[in-house]
Structures are given as structure tokens and as C-alpha cells.
Amino acid sequence: MQHRFAFIKPLFRNLALVSLLTSTVLYAADKRDVIIDADPGADDMVALLMALASPEELNIRAITTVSGKVRLEKTSRNARLAREWAGRESVPIYAGAPRPMLRAPVYAENVHGEEGFAGTPVHEPRQGLAHGSAVDYLITTLRAAPPHSITIAMLGPQTNLALALVQAPEITQGIKEVVVMGGAHFNGGNVTPVAEYNVFADPQAADVVLNSGVKLVYIPLDVTQKILTNDARLKQVADLGNRASRVVTGILGEYSKGDMERFGLPGGPVHDASVIAYLLKPELFSGKQIHMSIETHEGPTFGETIADWYGVLKKDKNVLWIEEGDAQGVWDLLTECLGRLS
Ligand code: RIB
Ligand code: CA
């Protein structure tokens, strides 16, 4: 009797092996290679901590910094601070463009403070910058990358990527997609009545990226102005009781005041964190593939993202425009990520 079912044991052993291998391969396949380009910045700091706390899901190849709300030396110092606070000092940071492609720089120390953020003490981080410029790093890395393998998380003005694309247009081959915090349509602008800061700070750069043909996801003010701080959310982060939670609640406590006063919001946005949340859990968001163009001529609509939501122009649908997000889901995810840090 026994010999008739002798085949079962090795069969189950092999099945277990196959399922282990499959899950490992699938798990590894889920891990996303990412370059984060940022202008830290209060909400950039939160986004960087969130991303650096997620090594199982995000293989952060590098952080590249750009001049934005504060000057390049400050945005670069702040990226190094976030890296140190996250305990991820092996991640290289490359400094990039010290100014926009064409237009004059538009700083926002009035919103983000002289240091780029307020609400927590700053110091000179231990680990320095990587040698070489962010633009050269992007060109070298994207040129050599397997086809469409690297995601770019774009948290500030798009100057670095635009300069790299102008110099080496073939680097699109290495880009999986560019997920941009930027733009505004239904919400209106946060710098002018129609323009959002990241696009307004370098409209020509955003236009170069838009016309490069890369796969683009825009996470605009339409959704980030709906994912706001409130007492319960700040408390759920504070209750973590670690350094990361103290840094984030300190930074957001200060950062929120400006937008709440200026726009009469019930809470403060954490714009850039939504890009990282999208990379980790895209199911928290929804949007539509639409045609979008950018106003690059100086004037009252300079830097406007013209989102053809109803397709009236019948032009190519060149961006995935995110319009809705699960605010509590994003905050729960942010809290989960920060809880992994010291
Ligand atoms: O408009 C919001 C964007 O501008 C965010 O990325 C914020 O960090 C600032 O750079
Ligand atoms: Ca930013």
C-alpha cells in the first residue's frame, strides 16, 4: 500500500521548493529601482525619510538635489540630513543644478525657512556628497540601465533631468517612469493663481521632460492639497516616539502653518510624500490618462499645467494625471514607514 503513494512526499517537497522560489522571484521583482530628485524642503524631508525607510520595496540608487525653495547647498545639506536620520548613509547624494534652465530662481524661504525647513534643529551631516554632478550621474546611470528599469521620483523643479535629457536624449531608454509632484488644474496654483511651485520654478525644464516621451505620472495639488495634517494624524506619528517621528512632527508643525494661513486649509499638505506613497501603494490613488501641456511663456499663466481633463483637444494623452488619493491611507503608510526608523 505504501509504495502506491510513495510519490507524494517528493512531490510536496518539490512543490514547496517551487512556491518558495516563485515567491522570492516575485518579491524581488516587486522591488523598484528609484532615483529621487529633490529640493529639500520640509515635505521633501518627510518624503525622503519615508522612502529611505522602505528598503524592501525601493532600491534607492541615489538622491539628486536641485536648487528650489532654498539654494543648492542647503537642499544638498538637507538631503544628507534626511539620509543620516534614516540611517541610510550608503545611499549616494549628488548635487545638481544651482539654478533653473532659463528663468530667474524662485526661492521660498518665506514658506520653508532659511534652512529649508523649520521645527527641528539642523547640523552639518557626517557623510558628504558623492563626487560628480547629478546631471552626469543621471546620464551615466540611465544610459547604462536595463531598458525602462529605473523610476525617477521628482520632488522639486525638474532642472536636473531636463539638462540630462538635453545633453543625452537617449537616456529615456533607462527610465521606467517619472513620478512628479507638480502641477495644478482643479485646485489652482500655490505660487500664482494657476501655477504650482515645482513647475513654476522651472517651466522650461518641465516642458523638456514632458516632451521627451518618458512615461509620466503627475501628482498635482489637485490631490496633495487633499492629503492634509490634522491633530489625529500628527498624534499617530508622534505616538511612534522615535527620532524620525519627532523630526517629522516638528517639521510639519511649522510647515503646515503657512499653507493653513495662506489657503485657509484645515491642515497642512505634505506634497512630496504622496509621490513615495504612490511608489509604495499606487492603489491609494486614482487618476486619468490625459493630454497636458505647460505654459513656458512669461506672463500671468507662466508655469501653468494645462490639463485637458475632458480630452477636448483630442491630442496625445501624455500624462497620468492623479486626481484622488486616500488621505488616511497615505498617513497610515507614512506612519508605518517612519515606525521602521530609529
Ligand atoms: O508645490 C509644492 C512643491 O513645491 C513641493 O515639492 C514642495 O516641496 C515645493 O518644492
Ligand atoms: Ca519639493
Coordinates of C-alpha atoms and ligand atoms in Angstrom, one line a residue:
M1 CA 0.0 0.0 0.0
Q2 CA 2.7 2.4 1.0
H3 CA 4.6 2.1 -2.4
R4 CA 1.4 3.3 -4.3
F5 CA 1.7 6.7 -2.6
A6 CA 5.4 6.9 -2.3
F7 CA 5.4 9.6 -5.0
I8 CA 3.5 12.1 -2.8
K9 CA 6.4 13.1 -0.4
P10 CA 8.9 14.2 -3.1
L11 CA 6.0 15.8 -5.0
F12 CA 5.1 18.0 -2.0
R13 CA 8.8 18.7 -1.3
N14 CA 9.2 19.9 -4.9
L15 CA 6.0 21.9 -4.8
A16 CA 7.2 23.7 -1.6
L17 CA 10.5 24.5 -3.3
V18 CA 8.8 25.8 -6.4
S19 CA 6.5 28.1 -4.4
L20 CA 9.4 29.4 -2.3
L21 CA 11.4 30.2 -5.5
T22 CA 8.3 31.8 -7.1
S23 CA 7.6 34.0 -4.2
T24 CA 11.2 35.0 -3.9
V25 CA 11.4 35.9 -7.6
L26 CA 8.1 37.8 -7.5
Y27 CA 9.2 39.5 -4.3
A28 CA 12.4 40.6 -5.9
A29 CA 10.6 41.6 -9.0
D30 CA 8.4 43.9 -6.9
K31 CA 11.5 45.9 -5.7
R32 CA 11.7 49.2 -7.6
D33 CA 14.9 50.9 -8.6
V34 CA 14.5 54.6 -7.8
I35 CA 16.4 57.8 -8.2
I36 CA 14.9 60.5 -6.0
D37 CA 15.4 64.1 -7.3
A38 CA 14.5 66.7 -4.6
D39 CA 14.8 70.2 -3.3
P40 CA 14.5 69.6 0.5
G41 CA 12.3 71.4 1.7
A42 CA 10.0 70.5 4.5
D43 CA 7.8 68.0 2.7
D44 CA 10.8 66.6 0.8
M45 CA 12.4 65.7 4.1
V46 CA 9.3 63.7 5.0
A47 CA 9.2 62.0 1.6
L48 CA 12.9 61.1 1.9
L49 CA 12.5 59.6 5.3
M50 CA 9.5 57.6 4.0
A51 CA 11.5 56.3 1.0
L52 CA 14.7 55.6 3.0
A53 CA 12.6 53.6 5.5
S54 CA 11.4 51.3 2.7
P55 CA 14.5 49.3 1.5
E56 CA 12.4 46.2 1.0
E57 CA 10.3 48.0 -1.7
L58 CA 12.6 50.7 -3.0
N59 CA 16.2 50.2 -4.1
I60 CA 17.2 53.9 -3.9
R61 CA 20.1 54.1 -6.4
A62 CA 20.8 57.8 -5.4
I63 CA 19.3 61.0 -4.3
T64 CA 20.0 64.0 -6.6
T65 CA 19.5 67.5 -5.3
V66 CA 18.4 70.7 -7.1
S67 CA 18.1 74.4 -6.3
G68 CA 14.5 75.1 -5.4
K69 CA 12.8 76.6 -2.4
V70 CA 16.3 77.2 -1.0
R71 CA 19.7 77.3 -2.6
L72 CA 21.5 74.2 -3.7
E73 CA 24.0 74.0 -0.8
K74 CA 21.0 74.0 1.6
T75 CA 18.9 71.4 -0.3
S76 CA 22.0 69.2 -0.6
R77 CA 22.8 69.5 3.1
N78 CA 19.2 68.7 4.0
A79 CA 19.2 65.6 1.8
R80 CA 22.3 64.5 3.7
L81 CA 20.5 65.1 7.0
A82 CA 17.5 63.0 6.0
R83 CA 19.9 60.2 4.9
E84 CA 21.7 60.4 8.3
W85 CA 18.4 60.5 10.2
A86 CA 17.2 57.4 8.3
G87 CA 20.5 55.6 9.0
R88 CA 21.0 55.0 5.3
E89 CA 24.4 56.7 4.7
S90 CA 25.3 54.3 2.0
V91 CA 22.9 56.0 -0.4
P92 CA 24.9 58.4 -2.6
I93 CA 23.7 62.0 -2.9
Y94 CA 24.7 64.0 -6.0
A95 CA 24.3 67.8 -6.1
G96 CA 22.8 69.1 -9.3
A97 CA 21.7 72.4 -10.9
P98 CA 22.3 75.5 -8.9
R99 CA 19.6 77.4 -10.8
P100 CA 16.7 76.9 -13.3
M101 CA 17.4 76.4 -17.0
L102 CA 16.4 79.8 -18.2
R103 CA 14.2 81.8 -15.8
A104 CA 15.5 83.5 -12.6
P105 CA 15.4 81.4 -9.5
V106 CA 12.3 81.5 -7.3
Y107 CA 13.2 80.8 -3.7
A108 CA 10.6 80.2 -1.0
E109 CA 12.4 80.8 2.3
N110 CA 9.3 82.6 3.5
V111 CA 7.5 79.2 3.3
H112 CA 10.2 76.7 4.2
G113 CA 12.5 78.9 6.3
E114 CA 16.1 79.9 5.8
E115 CA 17.4 76.4 6.4
G116 CA 14.8 74.8 4.0
F117 CA 12.7 73.6 6.9
A118 CA 12.0 74.6 10.5
G119 CA 10.7 72.8 13.6
T120 CA 13.8 70.7 14.3
P121 CA 17.5 71.6 14.8
V122 CA 19.9 71.1 11.9
H123 CA 23.6 70.2 11.9
E124 CA 26.3 69.5 9.4
P125 CA 25.8 65.8 8.5
R126 CA 28.7 63.4 8.8
Q127 CA 28.6 62.0 5.3
G128 CA 29.4 64.2 2.4
L129 CA 28.2 64.4 -1.2
A130 CA 29.2 61.9 -3.9
H131 CA 31.7 63.2 -6.4
G132 CA 30.4 64.4 -9.7
S133 CA 27.2 66.3 -10.7
A134 CA 23.7 64.9 -10.5
V135 CA 23.3 65.6 -14.3
D136 CA 26.4 63.5 -15.1
Y137 CA 25.1 60.8 -12.7
L138 CA 21.7 60.7 -14.4
I139 CA 23.3 60.4 -17.9
T140 CA 25.8 57.7 -16.9
T141 CA 23.3 55.7 -14.9
L142 CA 20.2 55.9 -17.2
R143 CA 22.3 55.3 -20.3
A144 CA 23.7 52.0 -18.9
A145 CA 20.5 50.9 -17.2
P146 CA 18.5 47.9 -18.5
P147 CA 15.5 49.1 -20.7
H148 CA 12.9 51.1 -18.7
S149 CA 14.2 49.9 -15.4
I150 CA 14.6 53.0 -13.2
T151 CA 11.9 55.1 -11.7
I152 CA 12.6 58.8 -11.1
A153 CA 10.7 60.3 -8.1
M154 CA 10.6 64.0 -8.9
L155 CA 10.0 66.1 -5.8
G156 CA 11.3 69.5 -7.0
P157 CA 11.9 71.6 -10.1
Q158 CA 12.8 69.2 -13.0
T159 CA 16.1 71.0 -13.9
N160 CA 18.5 68.1 -13.4
L161 CA 16.6 65.6 -15.5
A162 CA 15.9 68.2 -18.2
L163 CA 19.6 69.1 -18.5
A164 CA 20.4 65.4 -18.7
L165 CA 17.8 64.9 -21.4
V166 CA 19.1 67.8 -23.5
Q167 CA 22.6 66.5 -23.3
A168 CA 21.8 62.9 -23.8
P169 CA 18.2 62.3 -25.1
E170 CA 18.9 58.6 -25.4
I171 CA 18.8 58.2 -21.6
T172 CA 15.0 57.8 -21.9
Q173 CA 15.8 54.2 -22.6
G174 CA 16.7 53.6 -18.9
I175 CA 13.6 55.3 -17.5
K176 CA 10.6 53.2 -16.3
E177 CA 8.6 56.3 -15.4
V178 CA 8.9 59.7 -13.9
V179 CA 6.5 60.3 -10.9
V180 CA 6.3 64.1 -10.5
M181 CA 4.9 66.1 -7.6
G182 CA 3.8 69.1 -9.6
G183 CA 1.2 70.9 -11.4
A184 CA -2.4 72.0 -10.7
H185 CA -5.6 72.0 -12.5
F186 CA -8.8 71.6 -10.5
N187 CA -7.1 73.1 -7.4
G188 CA -5.5 76.2 -8.8
G189 CA -1.9 77.2 -8.2
N190 CA 0.1 77.8 -4.9
V191 CA 2.5 80.4 -6.3
T192 CA 0.3 82.1 -8.8
P193 CA -3.5 81.6 -9.3
V194 CA -2.7 78.9 -11.9
A195 CA 0.9 77.6 -11.3
E196 CA 2.2 75.1 -8.8
Y197 CA 5.7 75.8 -7.4
N198 CA 7.8 72.9 -8.8
V199 CA 6.6 73.6 -12.4
F200 CA 6.7 77.4 -11.9
A201 CA 10.3 77.3 -10.6
D202 CA 11.4 75.8 -14.0
P203 CA 8.7 75.6 -16.6
Q204 CA 11.1 75.0 -19.5
A205 CA 12.6 72.0 -17.6
A206 CA 9.2 70.5 -17.0
D207 CA 8.4 71.1 -20.7
V208 CA 11.6 69.3 -21.8
V209 CA 10.7 66.3 -19.6
L210 CA 7.1 66.3 -20.8
N211 CA 8.2 66.3 -24.5
S212 CA 10.9 63.6 -24.0
G213 CA 8.4 60.8 -24.4
V214 CA 9.0 59.3 -21.0
K215 CA 6.1 57.7 -19.1
L216 CA 4.9 60.5 -16.8
V217 CA 2.7 60.4 -13.7
Y218 CA 1.8 63.8 -12.3
I219 CA 0.6 64.1 -8.6
P220 CA -0.7 67.7 -8.6
L221 CA -2.0 70.0 -6.0
D222 CA -5.4 68.6 -7.0
V223 CA -4.6 65.6 -4.8
T224 CA -1.8 66.8 -2.5
Q225 CA -4.0 69.6 -1.1
K226 CA -6.5 66.9 0.0
I227 CA -4.0 64.9 2.0
L228 CA -3.5 67.2 5.0
T229 CA -2.2 67.1 8.5
N230 CA -4.7 67.1 11.4
D231 CA -4.3 66.6 15.1
A232 CA -5.1 62.8 14.9
R233 CA -2.6 62.2 12.1
L234 CA 0.2 64.2 13.8
K235 CA -0.6 62.3 17.0
Q236 CA -0.4 58.9 15.3
V237 CA 3.1 59.8 14.1
A238 CA 4.1 61.4 17.4
D239 CA 3.0 58.2 19.2
L240 CA 5.8 56.3 17.4
G241 CA 8.1 58.0 19.9
N242 CA 11.2 57.7 17.8
R243 CA 13.6 60.4 16.4
A244 CA 12.0 60.2 12.9
S245 CA 8.6 60.9 14.4
R246 CA 9.9 63.9 16.4
V247 CA 11.6 65.3 13.3
V248 CA 8.5 64.9 11.1
T249 CA 6.0 66.3 13.7
G250 CA 8.4 69.2 14.3
I251 CA 8.9 70.0 10.6
L252 CA 5.2 69.6 9.7
G253 CA 4.0 71.5 12.7
E254 CA 5.9 74.6 11.4
Y255 CA 5.3 73.9 7.6
S256 CA 1.6 73.5 8.0
K257 CA 1.1 76.9 9.5
G258 CA 2.0 78.7 6.2
D259 CA -0.4 76.9 3.9
M260 CA -3.2 76.8 6.5
E261 CA -3.0 80.6 6.8
R262 CA -2.4 81.3 3.1
F263 CA -5.0 79.0 1.7
G264 CA -7.4 78.7 4.6
L265 CA -6.8 74.9 4.7
P266 CA -7.9 72.8 7.7
G267 CA -4.4 71.3 7.8
G268 CA -1.0 71.4 6.1
P269 CA -0.1 69.4 2.9
V270 CA 2.8 67.0 2.6
H271 CA 3.0 67.3 -1.1
D272 CA 6.1 65.2 -1.8
A273 CA 5.2 62.3 0.5
S274 CA 2.4 61.4 -2.0
V275 CA 5.0 60.6 -4.6
I276 CA 6.6 58.0 -2.3
A277 CA 3.2 56.7 -1.2
Y278 CA 2.3 56.2 -4.9
L279 CA 5.5 54.2 -5.5
L280 CA 4.8 52.0 -2.4
K281 CA 1.0 51.7 -2.8
P282 CA -0.4 53.1 -6.1
E283 CA -3.7 51.6 -5.2
L284 CA -4.2 54.5 -2.8
F285 CA -4.5 56.9 -5.8
S286 CA -6.7 57.3 -8.9
G287 CA -6.5 59.5 -12.0
K288 CA -6.8 59.6 -15.7
Q289 CA -4.5 59.5 -18.7
I290 CA -4.9 62.9 -20.3
H291 CA -3.2 65.4 -22.6
M292 CA -1.2 68.0 -20.6
S293 CA 0.9 71.0 -21.8
I294 CA 2.9 73.6 -19.9
E295 CA 2.9 77.3 -20.4
T296 CA 6.6 78.3 -20.9
H297 CA 6.0 82.0 -21.9
E298 CA 6.4 84.7 -19.3
G299 CA 3.1 86.3 -18.2
P300 CA 0.2 85.6 -15.9
T301 CA 0.0 81.9 -16.8
F302 CA 3.7 81.2 -16.8
G303 CA 4.3 77.7 -15.4
E304 CA 0.6 76.6 -15.7
T305 CA 0.0 72.9 -16.4
I306 CA -2.9 72.9 -18.9
A307 CA -4.7 69.6 -18.1
D308 CA -7.1 68.6 -20.9
W309 CA -9.2 66.5 -18.5
Y310 CA -12.2 66.1 -20.9
G311 CA -10.0 65.5 -24.0
V312 CA -11.5 68.4 -25.9
L313 CA -8.2 69.0 -27.8
K314 CA -8.1 65.3 -29.0
K315 CA -4.3 65.3 -28.5
D316 CA -2.0 62.5 -27.3
K317 CA -2.6 61.5 -23.7
N318 CA 0.9 62.1 -22.4
V319 CA 0.5 62.0 -18.6
L320 CA -1.3 60.0 -16.0
W321 CA -2.9 62.9 -14.0
I322 CA -3.7 61.8 -10.5
E323 CA -6.8 63.4 -9.1
E324 CA -7.8 61.4 -6.0
G325 CA -5.9 59.9 -3.1
D326 CA -6.8 58.0 0.1
A327 CA -5.7 60.6 2.6
Q328 CA -5.8 58.4 5.7
G329 CA -4.3 55.5 3.8
V330 CA -1.3 57.8 2.9
W331 CA -1.0 58.9 6.5
D332 CA -1.2 55.3 7.8
L333 CA 1.5 54.3 5.3
L334 CA 3.7 57.3 6.2
T335 CA 3.3 56.3 9.9
E336 CA 4.2 52.7 9.1
C337 CA 7.4 53.7 7.3
L338 CA 8.5 56.2 10.0
G339 CA 7.9 53.5 12.6
R340 CA 10.7 51.4 11.0
L341 CA 13.3 54.1 11.7
S342 CA 15.1 54.9 14.9
Ligands
RIB1 O1 4.2 73.0 -4.7 C1 4.7 72.0 -3.8 C2 6.1 71.6 -4.2 O2 6.9 72.8 -4.1 C3 6.7 70.6 -3.2 O3 7.6 69.7 -3.8 C4 7.4 71.4 -2.2 O4 8.5 70.7 -1.6 C5 7.9 72.5 -3.0 O5 9.1 72.1 -3.7
CA2 CA 9.9 69.5 -3.1

